[in-house]
Short mmCIF file of C-alpha atoms and ligand atoms in Angstrom, two decimals:
data_model
loop_
_atom_site.label_atom_id
_atom_site.label_comp_id
_atom_site.label_asym_id
_atom_site.label_seq_id
_atom_site.Cartn_x
_atom_site.Cartn_y
_atom_site.Cartn_z
CA MET X 1 0.02 -0.01 -0.05
CA SER X 2 1.93 2.87 -1.19
CA LEU X 3 -0.18 5.63 0.39
CA PHE X 4 1.82 8.11 -1.72
CA HIS X 5 0.27 6.79 -5.05
CA PHE X 6 -3.06 8.64 -4.95
CA ARG X 7 -5.49 6.36 -6.63
CA PRO X 8 -8.15 9.13 -6.67
CA ARG X 9 -10.99 7.10 -4.99
CA ARG X 10 -9.01 5.41 -2.50
CA SER X 11 -6.61 8.19 -1.36
CA VAL X 12 -9.43 10.66 -0.76
CA GLN X 13 -11.34 7.99 1.12
CA ARG X 14 -8.30 6.99 3.05
CA ARG X 15 -7.25 10.45 4.11
CA LYS X 16 -10.69 11.25 5.26
CA PHE X 17 -10.70 7.98 7.24
CA ILE X 18 -7.31 8.68 8.83
CA PHE X 19 -8.23 12.12 10.01
CA LEU X 20 -11.47 10.65 11.54
CA GLY X 21 -9.37 7.98 13.07
CA MET X 22 -9.44 9.42 16.48
CA PHE X 23 -13.29 9.01 16.33
CA ALA X 24 -12.67 5.59 15.07
CA PRO X 25 -15.06 3.92 17.53
CA ALA X 26 -17.78 6.27 16.02
CA VAL X 27 -16.89 6.00 12.23
CA ALA X 28 -14.78 2.86 11.71
CA PRO X 29 -16.49 0.69 9.23
CA ARG X 30 -18.81 -1.83 11.00
CA PRO X 31 -18.65 -5.15 9.31
CA ALA X 32 -22.16 -5.69 7.72
CA ASN X 33 -22.32 -9.23 8.77
CA PRO X 34 -19.82 -9.65 11.45
CA ARG X 35 -18.17 -13.19 11.42
CA PRO X 36 -19.45 -15.59 14.00
CA PRO X 37 -16.44 -15.99 16.28
CA GLU X 38 -14.68 -19.35 15.38
CA PRO X 39 -13.87 -21.49 18.35
CA HIS X 40 -10.17 -21.42 17.73
CA ALA X 41 -7.91 -22.26 20.72
CA HIS X 42 -5.19 -19.63 20.11
CA PRO X 43 -2.09 -19.94 22.39
CA VAL X 44 -2.17 -16.78 24.63
CA PRO X 45 1.40 -15.11 24.39
CA PRO X 46 3.02 -14.06 27.69
CA PRO X 47 2.54 -10.31 28.24
CA ALA X 48 5.44 -8.64 26.61
CA ASN X 49 6.51 -5.18 25.55
CA PRO X 50 6.58 -5.83 21.80
CA LEU X 51 9.29 -3.57 20.93
CA GLN X 52 11.49 -4.94 23.85
CA ALA X 53 10.56 -8.36 22.81
CA SER X 54 11.52 -7.73 19.13
CA ARG X 55 14.96 -6.51 20.07
CA THR X 56 15.97 -10.20 20.58
CA ARG X 57 14.31 -11.42 17.39
CA ARG X 58 15.40 -11.67 13.76
CA ILE X 59 13.25 -9.41 11.71
CA PHE X 60 13.64 -9.56 7.94
CA ASP X 61 11.50 -7.02 6.13
CA ALA X 62 10.30 -7.99 2.64
CA HIS X 63 8.93 -4.64 1.82
CA LEU X 64 11.15 -1.51 1.98
CA HIS X 65 11.19 1.47 -0.29
CA CYS X 66 14.50 3.15 0.08
CA PRO X 67 15.22 6.96 -0.55
CA SER X 68 17.39 7.74 -3.66
CA ASP X 69 20.57 9.65 -3.97
CA ASP X 70 18.47 12.37 -5.84
CA GLY X 71 16.54 12.88 -2.62
CA THR X 72 13.33 11.20 -3.69
CA VAL X 73 11.77 9.51 -0.72
CA TRP X 74 8.31 8.04 -0.09
CA GLN X 75 7.00 9.59 3.07
CA TRP X 76 3.99 11.83 3.72
CA HIS X 77 6.22 14.33 5.41
CA PRO X 78 9.77 13.32 4.90
CA VAL X 79 11.79 12.78 7.96
CA THR X 80 14.17 10.11 6.80
CA ARG X 81 15.62 11.55 3.64
CA THR X 82 18.86 9.87 3.19
CA PHE X 83 19.83 6.19 3.05
CA ASP X 84 21.75 6.44 6.42
CA GLU X 85 18.52 7.94 8.03
CA PHE X 86 16.46 5.17 6.39
CA ALA X 87 18.79 2.47 7.95
CA ALA X 88 18.95 4.24 11.23
CA TYR X 89 15.18 4.17 11.60
CA LEU X 90 15.23 0.47 10.87
CA ASP X 91 17.76 0.07 13.63
CA ARG X 92 15.45 1.97 16.02
CA THR X 93 12.47 -0.22 15.29
CA GLY X 94 14.50 -3.52 15.44
CA VAL X 95 14.55 -4.43 11.85
CA GLN X 96 17.89 -6.08 11.02
CA ARG X 97 17.52 -7.10 7.50
CA GLY X 98 15.49 -6.15 4.52
CA ILE X 99 14.72 -6.18 0.77
CA ILE X 100 15.02 -2.80 -0.61
CA ASN X 101 13.56 -1.35 -3.94
CA SER X 102 14.38 2.12 -5.14
CA VAL X 103 11.85 4.94 -5.27
CA ARG X 104 13.70 6.34 -8.14
CA SER X 105 12.87 3.17 -10.16
CA GLN X 106 9.20 3.37 -9.12
CA LEU X 107 8.82 6.90 -10.54
CA ALA X 108 11.06 6.46 -13.56
CA LYS X 109 9.51 7.59 -16.79
CA ASP X 110 12.29 5.95 -18.98
CA ALA X 111 14.66 2.84 -18.86
CA ALA X 112 17.65 4.91 -17.82
CA GLY X 113 15.64 6.07 -14.70
CA PHE X 114 14.69 2.53 -13.44
CA ILE X 115 18.20 1.23 -14.32
CA ALA X 116 19.88 3.93 -12.31
CA GLY X 117 17.52 3.22 -9.35
CA ASN X 118 18.29 -0.44 -9.48
CA ARG X 119 22.07 0.29 -9.49
CA GLU X 120 21.66 2.41 -6.49
CA VAL X 121 20.08 -0.38 -4.47
CA ALA X 122 22.65 -2.72 -5.72
CA ARG X 123 25.42 -0.49 -4.41
CA ARG X 124 23.77 -0.04 -1.15
CA ALA X 125 23.14 -3.64 -0.68
CA GLU X 126 26.72 -4.43 -1.48
CA LYS X 127 27.99 -1.83 0.93
CA SER X 128 25.59 -3.08 3.77
CA LYS X 129 27.52 -6.57 3.53
CA GLY X 130 24.24 -8.51 3.28
CA ARG X 131 22.00 -6.52 5.59
CA PHE X 132 19.94 -5.41 2.58
CA LEU X 133 19.19 -7.48 -0.47
CA PRO X 134 18.51 -5.47 -3.72
CA ALA X 135 15.19 -5.66 -5.58
CA CYS X 136 14.80 -4.88 -9.20
CA VAL X 137 12.02 -2.54 -10.47
CA VAL X 138 11.15 -2.17 -13.96
CA ASN X 139 8.37 -0.64 -16.18
CA PRO X 140 6.72 -3.26 -18.56
CA LEU X 141 5.52 -0.51 -20.97
CA LEU X 142 9.38 -0.42 -21.88
CA ILE X 143 9.42 -4.08 -22.36
CA ASP X 144 12.55 -4.65 -24.18
CA GLU X 145 14.63 -2.59 -21.74
CA ALA X 146 12.71 -4.08 -18.83
CA LEU X 147 13.50 -7.73 -19.95
CA ARG X 148 17.19 -6.90 -20.40
CA GLU X 149 17.29 -5.12 -17.07
CA MET X 150 15.75 -8.14 -15.32
CA GLU X 151 18.39 -10.28 -16.89
CA ASP X 152 21.24 -7.94 -15.77
CA CYS X 153 19.85 -7.68 -12.25
CA ARG X 154 19.74 -11.38 -11.94
CA ARG X 155 22.98 -12.41 -13.60
CA LYS X 156 25.27 -9.43 -12.91
CA TYR X 157 23.89 -8.22 -9.42
CA GLY X 158 22.47 -11.40 -8.04
CA MET X 159 18.95 -10.06 -7.52
CA VAL X 160 16.27 -12.64 -7.01
CA TRP X 161 13.33 -10.15 -6.43
CA VAL X 162 11.27 -8.08 -8.79
CA GLY X 163 9.16 -5.36 -7.23
CA GLU X 164 7.28 -4.20 -5.44
CA LEU X 165 5.63 -3.33 -8.77
CA CYS X 166 2.99 -0.74 -8.39
CA ASN X 167 1.09 -0.56 -11.73
CA TYR X 168 -0.94 2.54 -10.81
CA THR X 169 2.20 4.70 -10.36
CA VAL X 170 3.00 4.40 -14.08
CA PRO X 171 -0.04 3.51 -14.85
CA TYR X 172 -0.58 0.19 -16.72
CA GLN X 173 -2.91 -2.82 -16.27
CA TYR X 174 -1.62 -6.25 -15.25
CA THR X 175 -3.67 -7.66 -18.27
CA ILE X 176 -1.39 -6.13 -20.80
CA LYS X 177 0.72 -8.40 -23.01
CA GLU X 178 4.00 -6.77 -21.85
CA PHE X 179 3.29 -7.71 -18.15
CA GLU X 180 2.80 -11.39 -19.39
CA LEU X 181 6.30 -11.24 -20.90
CA LEU X 182 7.66 -9.69 -17.65
CA VAL X 183 6.23 -12.53 -15.64
CA GLU X 184 7.62 -15.21 -18.06
CA GLN X 185 11.15 -13.59 -17.68
CA ALA X 186 10.77 -13.80 -13.87
CA VAL X 187 9.86 -17.39 -14.14
CA LYS X 188 12.67 -18.10 -16.50
CA LEU X 189 15.11 -16.28 -14.16
CA ASN X 190 13.57 -17.84 -11.00
CA MET X 191 12.92 -14.60 -9.47
CA ALA X 192 10.07 -13.79 -7.03
CA LEU X 193 7.65 -11.34 -8.29
CA ASP X 194 6.13 -8.84 -5.84
CA VAL X 195 3.07 -7.00 -7.18
CA HIS X 196 0.83 -4.49 -5.53
CA THR X 197 -2.85 -5.50 -6.35
CA GLU X 198 -6.56 -4.72 -5.58
CA LEU X 199 -8.50 -8.03 -5.16
CA ASP X 200 -9.62 -8.26 -8.83
CA GLU X 201 -5.98 -7.79 -9.96
CA MET X 202 -4.73 -10.35 -7.39
CA GLN X 203 -7.27 -12.85 -8.62
CA TYR X 204 -6.25 -12.24 -12.27
CA VAL X 205 -2.42 -12.59 -11.65
CA ILE X 206 -2.76 -15.81 -9.47
CA GLU X 207 -5.07 -17.46 -12.09
CA LYS X 208 -2.97 -16.32 -15.07
CA PHE X 209 0.41 -17.22 -13.70
CA PRO X 210 0.35 -20.46 -11.81
CA ARG X 211 4.15 -21.17 -12.53
CA ALA X 212 5.26 -17.83 -10.95
CA THR X 213 6.53 -17.29 -7.42
CA LEU X 214 4.16 -14.39 -6.43
CA VAL X 215 4.35 -12.22 -3.53
CA PHE X 216 1.33 -9.90 -2.65
CA PRO X 217 1.69 -7.02 -0.22
CA HIS X 218 -1.05 -6.29 2.17
CA PHE X 219 -3.77 -8.36 3.84
CA GLY X 220 -6.35 -5.77 2.51
CA ASP X 221 -6.90 -3.48 -0.34
CA SER X 222 -8.66 -0.05 -0.81
CA ASN X 223 -12.09 -1.95 0.06
CA GLU X 224 -10.44 -3.08 3.23
CA TYR X 225 -13.12 -5.11 5.16
CA ARG X 226 -14.97 -6.22 2.02
CA ASN X 227 -11.99 -7.84 0.38
CA ILE X 228 -9.58 -8.83 3.12
CA PHE X 229 -10.74 -12.23 3.94
CA LYS X 230 -11.12 -13.00 0.11
CA ARG X 231 -7.64 -11.97 -0.47
CA ILE X 232 -6.27 -14.27 2.34
CA ASP X 233 -8.46 -17.11 1.07
CA LEU X 234 -6.91 -16.58 -2.35
CA ILE X 235 -3.37 -16.98 -1.07
CA ALA X 236 -4.32 -20.02 1.05
CA ALA X 237 -5.60 -21.75 -2.11
CA HIS X 238 -2.46 -21.22 -4.19
CA PRO X 239 0.79 -22.63 -2.71
CA ASN X 240 2.99 -20.50 -5.06
CA THR X 241 1.83 -17.30 -3.46
CA TYR X 242 2.98 -15.26 -0.37
CA LEU X 243 1.33 -12.34 1.46
CA ASP X 244 3.33 -9.66 3.14
CA THR X 245 1.94 -8.05 6.35
CA SER X 246 2.44 -4.39 5.39
CA GLY X 247 -0.29 -1.79 5.16
CA TYR X 248 -3.92 -2.37 5.01
CA GLY X 249 -5.40 -4.46 7.69
CA HIS X 250 -2.18 -5.48 9.40
CA ASP X 251 -3.37 -3.64 12.60
CA ARG X 252 -6.78 -5.34 12.61
CA VAL X 253 -6.89 -7.60 15.53
CA GLY X 254 -7.53 -11.11 14.46
CA VAL X 255 -6.72 -10.87 10.81
CA LEU X 256 -3.20 -12.16 11.12
CA GLU X 257 -4.50 -15.06 13.21
CA TYR X 258 -7.02 -15.76 10.44
CA ALA X 259 -4.23 -15.65 7.80
CA VAL X 260 -2.16 -18.14 9.78
CA ASP X 261 -5.13 -20.38 10.18
CA LYS X 262 -6.03 -20.30 6.50
CA ILE X 263 -2.70 -19.95 4.77
CA GLY X 264 -0.61 -21.72 7.34
CA PRO X 265 2.57 -20.25 9.08
CA GLY X 266 4.88 -20.71 6.01
CA ARG X 267 3.78 -18.30 3.49
CA ILE X 268 3.19 -14.98 5.41
CA LEU X 269 6.22 -12.58 5.18
CA PHE X 270 7.03 -9.65 7.40
CA GLY X 271 6.57 -6.49 5.40
CA SER X 272 6.35 -2.91 6.56
CA ASP X 273 6.13 -0.74 3.56
CA PHE X 274 8.77 1.56 5.12
CA SER X 275 9.67 4.43 4.56
CA ILE X 276 5.93 5.21 4.15
CA ASN X 277 4.75 3.20 7.24
CA ASP X 278 6.37 2.48 10.47
CA PRO X 279 7.70 -1.11 10.89
CA ALA X 280 6.92 -0.97 14.58
CA THR X 281 3.17 -1.13 14.21
CA VAL X 282 3.53 -4.52 12.31
CA ILE X 283 6.16 -5.80 14.83
CA ALA X 284 3.72 -4.93 17.61
CA ARG X 285 0.78 -6.80 16.03
CA VAL X 286 2.94 -9.89 15.40
CA GLU X 287 4.24 -9.89 18.97
CA HIS X 288 0.85 -9.40 20.53
CA ALA X 289 -1.00 -11.91 18.13
CA PHE X 290 -2.30 -15.11 19.36
CA LEU X 291 0.50 -17.28 17.69
CA THR X 292 3.10 -19.69 18.80
CA GLU X 293 6.65 -18.66 19.22
CA ASP X 294 7.60 -20.83 16.17
CA GLN X 295 4.75 -19.12 13.95
CA ARG X 296 5.99 -15.61 15.15
CA GLU X 297 9.63 -16.34 14.27
CA ARG X 298 8.59 -17.88 10.85
CA ILE X 299 6.62 -14.74 10.00
CA LEU X 300 9.24 -12.24 11.31
CA ALA X 301 12.23 -13.89 9.34
CA GLY X 302 12.14 -17.61 8.63
CA ASN X 303 9.64 -17.60 5.84
CA LEU X 304 11.51 -14.97 3.84
CA GLU X 305 14.73 -16.72 4.38
CA ALA X 306 13.19 -19.94 3.08
CA LEU X 307 11.63 -18.15 0.12
CA LEU X 308 15.00 -16.56 -0.81
CA LYS X 309 16.67 -20.00 -0.64
CA LYS X 310 14.05 -21.24 -3.03
CA VAL X 311 14.50 -18.59 -5.69
CA ALA X 312 18.24 -18.30 -5.20
CA ALA X 313 18.65 -21.96 -6.18
ZN1 ZN T 401 4.94 -0.67 -0.99
#
């Protein structure tokens, strides 16, 4: 959920909602037909200060947008403008490792732009001595350059992750032929493909590309309550797909537990969407959730490590 990219309907809705947030008890959307409580025996975690607890945990963030050398940063009001400030904030919240994609590549209007952004994250990842892993972002509307760039990122820079691709920032539809070619290239190069979607887009991509290793950010989408369980159920039904915990719906108590019940503990990845959102809110929800220690550790780092092993093979 890149709150920066104003899909007109959603951002207006969203902003209004946030400002009214303090009246949330009065205006928060009430589920039309609240789910009957399922008699699940969830392990009750010991009372813990989540941020203290997270200090001792391995936390590997699958969803990071890092600022560019040209000063471009994704933040409603920029307070971590440089890469050092970006990394220091992750230190502060207890995030040890992460997959970084370049805001410069996300906003690029030409191939030179997305290539320059990918080179930036490659340099930073190398300098971080493994703390950060670089992700490749391309624009399928420039398909020849995009396919070549994916090949270079995989072969020359060891990148195994494409995205997060946010089609609405460009914009393009995931139904275009060029996107099909991009997915085929990701499958051929054994790279994980991370795409931002609304429910209908998620459904299309999952059904269209069963051989791809697909990562979908966010439990919910802009129709948060209406679609959140349908999105989780879609992931549950397709073993080649993963869901990251960032953004919409991560703070809704019970949603993470539902996701673990349906998907299982192995395909939920810790994701924050930082530098837009604070990783600490996701960490707090995972720490407080009714999960076993093993489930918590797999979500916070283990699952992403296992996925990276799979695509690096
Ligand atoms: Zn994002």
